[in-house]
Short mmCIF file of C-alpha atoms in Angstrom, two decimals:
data_model
loop_
_atom_site.label_atom_id
_atom_site.label_comp_id
_atom_site.label_asym_id
_atom_site.label_seq_id
_atom_site.Cartn_x
_atom_site.Cartn_y
_atom_site.Cartn_z
CA MET A 200 14.26 -16.56 -29.40
CA ALA A 201 17.93 -15.77 -29.77
CA THR A 202 19.92 -13.88 -27.17
CA SER A 203 23.06 -11.87 -27.55
CA ALA A 204 25.92 -11.05 -25.26
CA PRO A 205 25.08 -9.97 -21.71
CA GLY A 206 23.77 -6.44 -21.54
CA GLU A 207 22.68 -6.40 -25.19
CA LYS A 208 19.12 -6.56 -26.38
CA PHE A 209 17.76 -9.78 -27.81
CA VAL A 210 16.49 -9.91 -31.38
CA ALA A 211 12.87 -10.96 -31.50
CA GLU A 212 12.00 -13.45 -34.21
CA LYS A 213 9.05 -12.75 -36.46
CA ASP A 214 6.98 -15.67 -35.23
CA VAL A 215 7.31 -14.75 -31.55
CA PRO A 216 4.65 -12.34 -30.26
CA ARG A 217 5.96 -9.54 -28.13
CA SER A 218 4.54 -6.89 -25.87
CA PRO A 219 3.51 -3.84 -27.87
CA GLU A 220 5.05 -1.41 -25.40
CA ALA A 221 8.53 -2.71 -24.70
CA HIS A 222 11.39 -5.14 -25.12
CA ASP A 223 12.32 -7.46 -22.30
CA VAL A 224 16.09 -7.31 -22.09
CA GLU A 225 18.09 -10.54 -22.02
CA HIS A 226 16.68 -13.27 -19.77
CA GLY A 227 14.14 -11.02 -18.09
CA HIS A 228 11.37 -11.97 -20.51
CA SER A 229 10.47 -15.24 -18.83
CA GLU A 230 9.71 -13.43 -15.58
CA GLN A 231 6.89 -11.49 -17.18
CA LYS A 232 5.23 -13.66 -19.78
CA SER A 233 2.86 -15.52 -17.42
CA LEU A 234 1.06 -12.44 -16.16
CA ALA A 235 -1.83 -10.75 -17.90
CA ARG A 236 -1.10 -7.07 -18.49
CA ASN A 237 -4.64 -5.73 -18.24
CA LEU A 238 -4.32 -2.73 -15.91
CA GLN A 239 -4.97 0.51 -17.77
CA GLY A 240 -3.78 3.99 -16.89
CA ARG A 241 -7.01 4.92 -15.08
CA HIS A 242 -6.67 1.83 -12.89
CA MET A 243 -3.09 2.69 -11.96
CA GLN A 244 -3.96 6.29 -11.14
CA MET A 245 -6.88 5.33 -8.93
CA ILE A 246 -4.78 2.70 -7.14
CA ALA A 247 -2.27 5.45 -6.39
CA ILE A 248 -4.82 8.10 -5.41
CA GLY A 249 -7.42 6.18 -3.45
CA GLY A 250 -6.42 2.54 -3.41
CA SER A 251 -5.69 2.27 0.32
CA ILE A 252 -7.96 4.96 1.77
CA GLY A 253 -9.83 2.93 4.35
CA ALA A 254 -10.09 2.07 8.03
CA GLY A 255 -6.68 3.54 8.84
CA LEU A 256 -7.84 7.01 7.84
CA PHE A 257 -11.54 6.88 8.63
CA VAL A 258 -11.39 4.92 11.91
CA GLY A 259 -7.83 4.51 13.19
CA SER A 260 -7.08 8.23 13.03
CA GLY A 261 -9.43 8.69 15.98
CA SER A 262 -7.11 6.93 18.40
CA SER A 263 -4.22 9.11 17.17
CA LEU A 264 -6.34 12.23 17.70
CA GLN A 265 -7.14 11.12 21.25
CA SER A 266 -3.58 10.11 22.17
CA GLY A 267 -1.56 12.75 20.33
CA GLY A 268 -3.90 15.66 19.71
CA PRO A 269 -4.78 17.37 16.41
CA ALA A 270 -1.36 18.98 15.86
CA SER A 271 0.53 15.72 16.45
CA LEU A 272 -1.94 13.96 14.17
CA VAL A 273 -1.33 16.31 11.25
CA ILE A 274 2.45 16.56 11.75
CA GLY A 275 2.77 12.80 12.16
CA PHE A 276 0.87 12.15 8.94
CA ILE A 277 2.99 14.77 7.15
CA VAL A 278 6.18 12.99 8.28
CA ILE A 279 4.89 9.62 7.08
CA GLY A 280 3.59 11.30 3.93
CA ILE A 281 7.02 12.73 3.08
CA MET A 282 8.55 9.30 3.70
CA LEU A 283 5.98 7.70 1.42
CA LEU A 284 6.45 10.34 -1.27
CA CYS A 285 10.19 9.59 -1.35
CA THR A 286 9.43 5.88 -1.45
CA VAL A 287 6.92 6.02 -4.27
CA GLN A 288 9.20 8.19 -6.40
CA ALA A 289 12.03 5.67 -5.93
CA LEU A 290 9.64 2.81 -6.62
CA GLY A 291 8.37 4.50 -9.77
CA GLU A 292 11.88 4.76 -11.20
CA LEU A 293 12.61 1.11 -10.47
CA ALA A 294 9.22 -0.25 -11.55
CA VAL A 295 9.19 1.55 -14.91
CA LEU A 296 12.60 0.11 -15.74
CA TYR A 297 11.93 -3.27 -14.11
CA PRO A 298 8.15 -3.94 -14.16
CA ILE A 299 8.71 -7.40 -12.71
CA ASN A 300 6.45 -9.62 -10.67
CA GLY A 301 7.00 -9.25 -6.93
CA ALA A 302 8.74 -5.90 -7.33
CA PHE A 303 9.51 -5.19 -3.66
CA TYR A 304 11.19 -8.42 -2.78
CA GLN A 305 12.88 -8.72 -6.17
CA TYR A 306 14.55 -5.34 -5.77
CA GLY A 307 15.74 -6.33 -2.30
CA VAL A 308 17.18 -9.60 -3.63
CA ARG A 309 18.92 -7.93 -6.55
CA PHE A 310 20.26 -4.72 -5.02
CA ILE A 311 20.60 -5.41 -1.25
CA ASP A 312 20.84 -9.06 -0.23
CA PRO A 313 18.88 -12.23 -1.18
CA ALA A 314 18.05 -12.97 2.45
CA TRP A 315 16.76 -9.44 2.95
CA GLY A 316 14.60 -9.74 -0.15
CA PHE A 317 13.25 -13.06 1.16
CA ALA A 318 12.40 -11.46 4.52
CA MET A 319 10.73 -8.46 2.89
CA GLY A 320 8.69 -10.62 0.52
CA TRP A 321 7.31 -13.00 3.11
CA GLN A 322 6.64 -10.41 5.80
CA TYR A 323 4.77 -8.35 3.19
CA ALA A 324 2.71 -11.36 2.10
CA ILE A 325 2.02 -12.38 5.71
CA GLY A 326 1.03 -8.82 6.55
CA TRP A 327 -1.66 -8.75 3.87
CA LEU A 328 -2.79 -12.29 4.74
CA LEU A 329 -3.49 -11.23 8.32
CA THR A 330 -4.94 -7.83 7.43
CA LEU A 331 -7.78 -9.37 5.39
CA PRO A 332 -9.64 -11.00 8.35
CA TYR A 333 -9.40 -7.70 10.25
CA HIS A 334 -11.06 -5.82 7.42
CA ASN A 335 -13.57 -8.62 7.00
CA GLN A 336 -14.57 -8.22 10.64
CA LEU A 337 -14.63 -4.44 10.28
CA LEU A 338 -16.99 -4.78 7.31
CA VAL A 339 -19.36 -6.89 9.36
CA SER A 340 -19.24 -4.54 12.35
CA SER A 341 -20.01 -1.53 10.14
CA ILE A 342 -23.20 -3.22 8.97
CA HIS A 343 -24.27 -5.10 12.10
CA PRO A 344 -22.72 -4.01 15.40
CA ARG A 345 -22.27 -6.90 17.82
CA GLU A 346 -24.86 -5.60 20.26
CA ALA A 347 -27.51 -5.33 17.55
CA THR A 348 -27.34 -8.76 15.99
CA HIS A 349 -26.89 -12.46 16.59
CA GLU A 350 -23.65 -14.30 15.98
CA TYR A 351 -25.09 -16.33 13.13
CA ASN A 352 -25.92 -13.10 11.29
CA ILE A 353 -22.28 -12.04 11.65
CA ALA A 354 -21.13 -15.37 10.26
CA ILE A 355 -23.39 -14.98 7.26
CA TRP A 356 -21.97 -11.55 6.46
CA ILE A 357 -18.39 -12.84 6.72
CA VAL A 358 -19.23 -15.54 4.18
CA VAL A 359 -20.93 -12.99 1.92
CA PHE A 360 -17.89 -10.71 1.83
CA LEU A 361 -15.45 -13.56 1.27
CA THR A 362 -17.63 -14.83 -1.57
CA THR A 363 -17.62 -11.34 -3.10
CA LEU A 364 -13.82 -11.26 -2.99
CA ILE A 365 -13.65 -14.69 -4.62
CA ILE A 366 -15.90 -13.48 -7.43
CA VAL A 367 -13.63 -10.46 -7.99
CA GLN A 368 -10.61 -12.77 -8.18
CA PHE A 369 -12.39 -14.86 -10.80
CA PHE A 370 -12.00 -11.93 -13.21
CA GLY A 371 -8.26 -11.74 -12.59
CA VAL A 372 -6.27 -8.54 -12.44
CA ARG A 373 -8.82 -6.71 -14.59
CA GLY A 374 -11.46 -7.41 -11.93
CA TYR A 375 -9.17 -6.00 -9.25
CA GLY A 376 -8.51 -2.91 -11.34
CA GLU A 377 -12.17 -2.21 -12.13
CA VAL A 378 -13.29 -2.69 -8.52
CA GLU A 379 -10.53 -0.40 -7.26
CA PHE A 380 -11.41 2.22 -9.85
CA VAL A 381 -15.10 2.34 -8.95
CA LEU A 382 -14.63 2.16 -5.19
CA GLY A 383 -11.72 4.59 -5.39
CA VAL A 384 -13.86 7.21 -7.10
CA ILE A 385 -16.47 6.88 -4.34
CA LYS A 386 -13.82 7.31 -1.63
CA VAL A 387 -12.25 10.33 -3.29
CA VAL A 388 -15.63 12.04 -3.68
CA ALA A 389 -16.48 11.25 -0.05
CA VAL A 390 -13.23 12.76 1.28
CA LEU A 391 -13.65 15.89 -0.84
CA GLY A 392 -17.24 16.17 0.38
CA PHE A 393 -16.12 15.86 4.00
CA ILE A 394 -13.51 18.59 3.55
CA ILE A 395 -16.18 20.99 2.24
CA PHE A 396 -18.58 19.92 5.01
CA GLY A 397 -15.90 20.36 7.68
CA ILE A 398 -15.04 23.88 6.52
CA ILE A 399 -18.71 24.85 6.74
CA VAL A 400 -19.01 23.35 10.23
CA ASP A 401 -15.83 25.06 11.44
CA CYS A 402 -17.10 28.41 10.20
CA GLY A 403 -20.41 27.94 12.01
CA GLY A 404 -22.47 27.42 8.88
CA ILE A 405 -24.63 24.51 10.15
CA PRO A 406 -27.93 25.86 11.59
CA GLY A 407 -28.43 22.94 13.99
CA ASP A 408 -24.91 23.15 15.45
CA ASP A 409 -25.04 25.30 18.58
CA ARG A 410 -21.24 25.52 18.77
CA GLY A 411 -21.25 28.32 16.20
CA TYR A 412 -17.84 29.39 14.90
CA ILE A 413 -15.26 26.86 16.05
CA GLY A 414 -12.01 27.88 14.38
CA PHE A 415 -9.07 26.43 16.33
CA ARG A 416 -11.01 26.21 19.59
CA TYR A 417 -10.14 22.55 20.18
CA TRP A 418 -6.44 23.29 19.76
CA ASN A 419 -6.40 25.66 22.74
CA ASP A 420 -9.13 24.68 25.19
CA SER A 421 -7.17 23.21 28.08
CA ALA A 422 -10.06 23.87 30.48
CA ASN A 423 -12.02 21.12 28.74
CA GLY A 424 -9.00 18.93 28.02
CA ASN A 425 -8.65 19.91 24.34
CA VAL A 426 -5.09 20.83 23.37
CA ALA A 427 -3.02 20.76 20.19
CA PHE A 428 -0.47 18.31 21.59
CA ARG A 429 -1.64 15.60 23.97
CA ASN A 430 0.71 13.45 26.09
CA GLY A 431 3.80 15.34 24.92
CA PHE A 432 6.45 13.54 22.89
CA LYS A 433 4.90 10.15 23.60
CA GLY A 434 1.66 11.32 22.05
CA PHE A 435 3.49 12.47 18.95
CA CYS A 436 5.28 9.11 18.58
CA SER A 437 2.00 7.25 18.98
CA VAL A 438 0.79 8.64 15.63
CA PHE A 439 3.44 6.90 13.51
CA VAL A 440 2.10 3.34 13.48
CA ASN A 441 -1.49 4.43 12.83
CA ALA A 442 -0.29 6.73 10.05
CA ALA A 443 1.74 3.92 8.48
CA PHE A 444 -1.32 1.65 8.65
CA ALA A 445 -3.43 4.35 7.01
CA PHE A 446 -0.91 4.88 4.18
CA GLY A 447 -0.20 1.16 3.77
CA GLY A 448 -1.01 -0.11 0.30
CA THR A 449 0.21 2.88 -1.67
CA GLU A 450 3.20 0.79 -2.75
CA LEU A 451 0.80 -1.56 -4.56
CA VAL A 452 1.10 0.71 -7.59
CA GLY A 453 4.63 -0.64 -8.01
CA LEU A 454 3.52 -4.23 -7.52
CA ALA A 455 0.83 -3.70 -10.17
CA ALA A 456 3.41 -2.50 -12.71
CA ALA A 457 4.04 -6.11 -13.77
CA GLU A 458 0.40 -6.33 -14.90
CA ALA A 459 0.09 -2.84 -16.37
CA ALA A 460 -0.63 -2.56 -20.07
CA ASP A 461 1.77 0.36 -20.48
CA PRO A 462 3.88 0.92 -17.34
CA ARG A 463 6.05 3.57 -19.00
CA LYS A 464 3.07 5.90 -19.37
CA SER A 465 0.75 4.88 -16.56
CA LEU A 466 3.23 4.41 -13.71
CA PRO A 467 4.89 7.86 -13.79
CA LYS A 468 1.46 9.50 -13.84
CA ALA A 469 0.33 7.33 -10.96
CA THR A 470 3.38 8.09 -8.81
CA LYS A 471 2.94 11.81 -9.36
CA GLN A 472 -0.65 11.53 -8.08
CA VAL A 473 0.60 10.35 -4.70
CA PHE A 474 1.57 13.90 -3.66
CA TRP A 475 -1.99 15.15 -4.12
CA ARG A 476 -3.34 12.15 -2.28
CA ILE A 477 -1.08 12.83 0.71
CA ALA A 478 -1.66 16.57 0.74
CA GLY A 479 -5.37 16.59 -0.02
CA PHE A 480 -6.98 13.39 1.05
CA TYR A 481 -4.98 12.79 4.21
CA VAL A 482 -3.41 15.97 5.59
CA VAL A 483 -6.21 18.41 4.73
CA SER A 484 -9.03 16.05 5.74
CA LEU A 485 -7.32 15.26 9.06
CA LEU A 486 -6.65 18.94 9.69
CA ILE A 487 -10.33 19.73 9.17
CA MET A 488 -11.41 16.76 11.28
CA GLY A 489 -9.12 17.85 14.13
CA LEU A 490 -10.71 21.30 14.07
CA ILE A 491 -14.31 20.14 14.51
CA VAL A 492 -13.92 17.05 16.73
CA PRO A 493 -12.91 17.63 20.36
CA ASN A 494 -9.80 15.54 21.03
CA SER A 495 -10.91 14.92 24.62
CA SER A 496 -14.09 13.17 23.49
CA PRO A 497 -14.56 9.77 25.21
CA ASP A 498 -16.13 8.52 21.98
CA LEU A 499 -12.63 8.35 20.47
CA LEU A 500 -11.40 5.74 22.95
CA ASN A 501 -12.71 2.82 20.87
CA SER A 502 -11.61 4.14 17.49
CA SER A 503 -8.72 1.71 17.13
CA GLY A 504 -10.86 -1.40 16.75
CA ALA A 505 -13.57 -2.62 14.42
CA ASN A 506 -16.01 0.11 15.45
CA THR A 507 -17.10 2.55 12.79
CA LYS A 508 -19.29 4.39 15.30
CA ALA A 509 -16.05 5.63 16.84
CA SER A 510 -14.83 7.00 13.51
CA PRO A 511 -13.85 10.65 14.06
CA PHE A 512 -15.28 11.45 10.62
CA VAL A 513 -18.67 10.06 11.63
CA LEU A 514 -18.43 11.77 15.02
CA ALA A 515 -17.77 15.09 13.28
CA ILE A 516 -21.08 14.74 11.46
CA VAL A 517 -22.92 13.58 14.60
CA TYR A 518 -21.61 16.50 16.67
CA ALA A 519 -22.74 18.91 13.95
CA GLY A 520 -26.29 17.58 14.36
CA VAL A 521 -26.82 16.59 10.72
CA LYS A 522 -29.23 13.67 10.65
CA GLY A 523 -28.97 10.91 8.07
CA LEU A 524 -25.47 11.86 6.93
CA PRO A 525 -23.68 9.67 9.53
CA SER A 526 -25.29 6.59 7.94
CA VAL A 527 -24.14 7.74 4.52
CA PHE A 528 -20.56 8.11 5.71
CA ASN A 529 -20.73 4.74 7.44
CA ALA A 530 -21.63 3.32 4.05
CA VAL A 531 -18.55 5.04 2.59
CA ILE A 532 -16.41 3.45 5.31
CA THR A 533 -17.88 0.06 4.44
CA ILE A 534 -17.02 0.60 0.77
CA SER A 535 -13.53 1.76 1.73
CA VAL A 536 -12.88 -1.30 3.84
CA MET A 537 -14.11 -3.53 1.01
CA SER A 538 -11.64 -1.79 -1.29
CA VAL A 539 -8.74 -2.38 1.09
CA ALA A 540 -9.80 -6.02 1.50
CA ASN A 541 -9.60 -6.30 -2.28
CA SER A 542 -6.09 -4.81 -2.15
CA CYS A 543 -5.14 -7.29 0.60
CA THR A 544 -5.96 -10.15 -1.72
CA TYR A 545 -4.05 -8.65 -4.63
CA GLY A 546 -0.94 -7.77 -2.61
CA SER A 547 -0.58 -11.11 -0.86
CA THR A 548 -1.35 -13.37 -3.81
CA ARG A 549 1.02 -11.63 -6.24
CA THR A 550 3.81 -11.55 -3.69
CA MET A 551 3.43 -15.24 -2.78
CA GLN A 552 3.36 -16.24 -6.45
CA ALA A 553 6.45 -14.16 -7.18
CA LEU A 554 8.34 -15.62 -4.21
CA ALA A 555 7.56 -19.14 -5.36
CA GLN A 556 8.52 -18.30 -8.94
CA GLY A 557 11.84 -16.95 -7.67
CA GLY A 558 12.62 -20.13 -5.74
CA MET A 559 11.84 -18.61 -2.33
CA GLY A 560 8.58 -20.45 -1.73
CA PRO A 561 6.81 -23.74 -2.49
CA LYS A 562 6.79 -24.36 -6.24
CA TRP A 563 3.08 -25.07 -6.40
CA LEU A 564 2.35 -21.45 -5.38
CA ALA A 565 3.96 -20.26 -8.62
CA TRP A 566 1.33 -21.86 -10.88
CA ILE A 567 -0.76 -19.39 -12.89
CA ASP A 568 -3.75 -20.43 -14.97
CA LYS A 569 -4.40 -19.44 -18.58
CA LYS A 570 -6.07 -16.17 -17.56
CA GLY A 571 -3.08 -15.04 -15.48
CA ARG A 572 -4.55 -15.84 -12.06
CA PRO A 573 -2.35 -17.21 -9.24
CA VAL A 574 -4.91 -19.78 -8.12
CA TRP A 575 -3.27 -21.35 -5.06
CA PRO A 576 -2.22 -18.04 -3.44
CA VAL A 577 -5.83 -16.87 -3.85
CA VAL A 578 -7.07 -20.03 -2.11
CA ILE A 579 -4.65 -19.41 0.78
CA GLN A 580 -5.72 -15.78 1.09
CA MET A 581 -9.39 -16.71 1.20
CA ALA A 582 -8.63 -19.36 3.84
CA PHE A 583 -6.96 -16.69 5.99
CA GLY A 584 -10.05 -14.56 5.56
CA LEU A 585 -11.92 -17.17 7.61
CA LEU A 586 -9.90 -16.01 10.64
CA ALA A 587 -12.52 -13.27 10.93
CA PHE A 588 -14.66 -15.85 12.76
CA ILE A 589 -12.11 -15.82 15.62
CA ASN A 590 -13.32 -12.43 16.73
CA GLU A 591 -16.69 -13.94 17.63
CA ALA A 592 -15.10 -15.97 20.43
CA GLU A 593 -14.74 -14.55 23.93
CA THR A 594 -10.95 -14.30 23.57
CA GLY A 595 -11.17 -13.40 19.91
CA SER A 596 -10.15 -9.76 20.39
CA THR A 597 -6.92 -10.82 22.11
CA VAL A 598 -6.05 -13.22 19.31
CA PHE A 599 -6.88 -10.53 16.76
CA ASN A 600 -4.63 -7.99 18.46
CA TRP A 601 -1.68 -10.37 18.26
CA LEU A 602 -2.40 -11.20 14.63
CA LEU A 603 -2.48 -7.52 13.76
CA ALA A 604 0.70 -6.96 15.78
CA LEU A 605 2.52 -9.12 13.24
CA THR A 606 1.77 -6.45 10.61
CA GLY A 607 2.35 -3.36 12.76
CA LEU A 608 5.75 -2.31 11.40
CA SER A 609 5.45 -4.06 8.04
CA SER A 610 5.09 -0.88 6.01
CA PHE A 611 8.17 0.76 7.56
CA PHE A 612 10.40 -2.15 6.58
CA VAL A 613 8.97 -2.33 3.05
CA TRP A 614 9.31 1.40 2.42
CA GLY A 615 12.84 1.50 3.83
CA SER A 616 13.80 -1.47 1.67
CA ILE A 617 12.47 0.25 -1.46
CA CYS A 618 14.46 3.42 -0.74
CA LEU A 619 17.64 1.45 0.01
CA SER A 620 17.14 -0.60 -3.18
CA HIS A 621 16.91 2.62 -5.18
CA ILE A 622 20.11 3.97 -3.61
CA ARG A 623 21.95 0.73 -4.39
CA PHE A 624 20.53 0.69 -7.92
CA ARG A 625 21.76 4.19 -8.64
CA HIS A 626 25.26 3.30 -7.39
CA ALA A 627 25.30 0.12 -9.48
CA TRP A 628 24.01 2.00 -12.54
CA LYS A 629 26.78 4.57 -12.18
CA ALA A 630 29.44 1.91 -11.53
CA ALA A 631 28.45 0.20 -14.79
CA GLY A 632 29.17 3.43 -16.67
CA ARG A 633 25.54 4.14 -17.51
CA SER A 634 23.94 7.56 -17.50
CA VAL A 635 20.89 8.57 -15.47
CA ASP A 636 19.63 10.23 -18.65
CA ASP A 637 19.11 6.74 -20.10
CA LEU A 638 16.43 5.91 -17.55
CA PRO A 639 12.86 5.99 -18.97
CA PHE A 640 11.65 7.63 -15.75
CA LYS A 641 13.71 9.37 -13.08
CA SER A 642 12.61 9.99 -9.52
CA GLN A 643 11.72 13.66 -9.19
CA LEU A 644 13.42 13.67 -5.78
CA GLY A 645 16.49 11.83 -7.06
CA VAL A 646 18.65 9.61 -4.91
CA ILE A 647 18.58 12.31 -2.19
CA GLY A 648 14.89 11.58 -1.74
CA SER A 649 15.68 7.92 -1.06
CA TYR A 650 18.26 8.92 1.56
CA VAL A 651 15.62 11.11 3.20
CA GLY A 652 13.13 8.25 3.05
CA CYS A 653 15.57 5.85 4.75
CA PHE A 654 16.34 8.44 7.43
CA LEU A 655 12.65 8.98 8.20
CA VAL A 656 12.05 5.23 8.38
CA VAL A 657 14.80 4.92 11.02
CA ILE A 658 13.40 7.87 12.98
CA CYS A 659 9.88 6.41 12.93
CA LEU A 660 11.12 2.98 14.02
CA MET A 661 12.98 4.62 16.91
CA GLY A 662 9.91 6.62 17.90
CA THR A 663 7.72 3.54 17.75
CA PHE A 664 10.25 1.59 19.82
CA TYR A 665 10.15 4.33 22.45
CA ILE A 666 6.35 4.44 22.70
CA SER A 667 6.22 0.61 22.72
CA LEU A 668 8.70 0.42 25.60
CA PHE A 669 7.19 3.32 27.54
CA PRO A 670 3.46 3.37 26.70
CA ILE A 671 1.27 6.39 27.40
CA GLY A 672 -0.12 6.28 30.92
CA GLY A 673 1.70 3.10 31.88
CA SER A 674 5.00 1.56 32.86
CA PRO A 675 7.22 -0.69 30.71
CA ASN A 676 5.34 -3.87 29.89
CA ALA A 677 6.73 -6.83 27.95
CA GLU A 678 3.35 -7.84 26.52
CA ALA A 679 2.55 -4.31 25.34
CA PHE A 680 6.02 -3.96 23.84
CA PHE A 681 5.90 -7.16 21.79
CA GLU A 682 2.33 -6.46 20.74
CA SER A 683 3.59 -3.25 19.15
CA TYR A 684 7.04 -4.31 17.99
CA ILE A 685 6.86 -8.05 17.28
CA ALA A 686 7.13 -7.46 13.52
CA ALA A 687 10.81 -6.50 13.92
CA PRO A 688 12.02 -9.83 15.37
CA ILE A 689 9.95 -11.66 12.74
CA VAL A 690 11.83 -9.86 9.96
CA ILE A 691 15.13 -10.76 11.61
CA ALA A 692 14.00 -14.38 11.97
CA LEU A 693 13.05 -14.58 8.27
CA PHE A 694 16.40 -13.06 7.31
CA LEU A 695 18.36 -15.56 9.42
CA PHE A 696 16.23 -18.46 8.18
CA TRP A 697 17.19 -17.81 4.56
CA LYS A 698 20.83 -17.34 5.48
CA THR A 699 20.76 -20.69 7.26
CA TRP A 700 18.79 -22.40 4.50
CA THR A 701 21.19 -21.27 1.77
CA ARG A 702 24.30 -21.39 4.00
CA ASP A 703 25.32 -18.07 2.53
CA TRP A 704 26.61 -15.93 5.38
CA SER A 705 27.95 -13.10 3.27
CA PHE A 706 25.98 -9.89 3.42
CA GLY A 707 25.15 -7.54 0.60
CA VAL A 708 25.34 -7.78 -3.18
CA LYS A 709 28.51 -6.25 -4.56
CA LEU A 710 27.93 -3.46 -7.05
CA ARG A 711 29.89 -5.23 -9.76
CA ASP A 712 27.65 -8.30 -9.37
CA VAL A 713 24.33 -6.45 -9.64
CA ASP A 714 22.33 -7.63 -12.66
CA LEU A 715 21.07 -4.48 -14.37
CA ASP A 716 19.40 -6.24 -17.30
CA ALA A 717 17.23 -9.10 -16.02
CA GLY A 718 13.61 -8.04 -16.30
CA ARG A 719 14.52 -4.67 -17.79
CA ARG A 720 12.26 -3.46 -20.55
CA ASP A 721 13.54 -1.19 -23.30
CA PHE A 722 11.11 1.30 -24.79
CA ASP A 723 13.02 3.10 -27.49
CA ASP A 724 13.63 0.73 -30.38
CA LEU A 725 10.17 -0.69 -31.02
CA PRO A 726 7.88 0.00 -33.96
CA PRO A 727 4.79 1.99 -32.96
CA THR A 728 1.80 0.04 -31.68
CA GLU A 729 -1.40 -0.19 -33.75
CA PRO A 730 -3.13 2.67 -31.83
CA GLU A 731 0.00 4.80 -32.29
CA GLN A 732 0.11 3.98 -36.02
CA ARG A 733 -3.56 4.89 -36.30
CA ASN A 734 -3.07 8.17 -34.43
CA ASN A 735 0.00 9.01 -36.51
CA SER A 736 -1.96 8.29 -39.68
CA ILE A 737 -4.83 10.50 -38.54
CA GLY A 738 -2.34 13.22 -37.63
CA ARG A 739 -0.72 13.09 -41.06
CA ARG A 740 -4.09 13.28 -42.83
CA LEU A 741 -5.16 16.20 -40.64
CA SER A 742 -1.88 18.02 -41.30
CA SER A 743 -2.19 17.55 -45.04
CA ALA A 744 -5.77 18.81 -44.95
CA LEU A 745 -4.87 21.92 -42.96
CA PHE A 746 -1.61 22.78 -44.67
#
């Protein structure tokens, strides 16, 4: 395959097969050829809409309702939702132009600083590695609560779920996509059903519910401890981390771009779906839930752990007196957690493989088999899944809390890095004399959206720092602080490690040195694909018949 001068497109030889949807510009082709591009448009859209709806929404939102109140809950999720919307729009623009493996860390390396990209990549991979055993334990608890079973039964279920994940990985990225599509549809239907159910309950339409019309009663019932804002500003700040955990995984749509069959068509559609997911599936459902669940309920106190009985969505059904339906929604939560566990495996394995391929990890992690599966990263992820057994020990919950603390702020750093990468990309693109009109997909919020996203990330980190240093109902405590904020020093440590390892103490990539062509795919100068040729042929025959 011959290459031309830097910045020019290579000329593909006749005997070299190429992707039907795009050119790879210059030396970017080698970064993509090992991965199987089997994700279809429907997979990408469902990953964007319902891919990460899970324990964060269905269970973790209960602790936010109890600590912050229903108004803080909704406003907090709106703030994180706006931040995520800005992030996904920026990510969509970058990922359509550069659908490269390990998108998040690669963009950080290219547009910000190699050490920052290294830190973002490994903290993202570690975050997913440690999130899997949590969801594994949550799956087991949703089926067999600790008090209702023996420990050996719990162990059996952990093995069953890990085996299921291994089987999914056997089918490669197509298996991940199909599982996410099916489970995503179930989750979306369940959330829509809950919204309808909640409206009926709030209007007093359930015969067995003696509360009658509820309206906004629990927003202004201070006599019973139900208020719109609980614990003042601290309560509001307490929502941010839980909201970030609930939204975490939405960025996987950008990571999946490297394995999408047609990223130019599927990725823009998927990113546009994120708005409806934020508005409908999160904000509206939480608004309805906050209307029909009293925020002073003691049942919400245990909603931050692996306890689906404390799910505010399940409690809303229980309080309405509808029998049988709580079990159905518990099943939905189980399915949702299984879906997120599947996403954990995908996110960590692809990131580890990409880091190794880019020279920022052990070389053996970069190996991909003939079917496009990163075998060794999958083995590592499954091994980390065995950490779910720790929770069966007497001190297991303490160990689990510290493991999860390592992932607490992960999403904030990743989202901020994506927005900053987009800002730097736009500046580099302009400095190179290129027009924004040449981009195959432009962020609907533009570079202003990325500035807003970065600003909101900083605000949320400050709010989280405040609530970590001065917890609700307590005095400053070093253990509580590091349990909430330990992810920040880990990012700094990873950054300094790579600086030390490479002995490169400069900071930032200069705009004139930014590589705008590696991994870039051009969509304009290709002959039509076979389906397009067939459709064009059918169109011409139909036109000739009609006219």
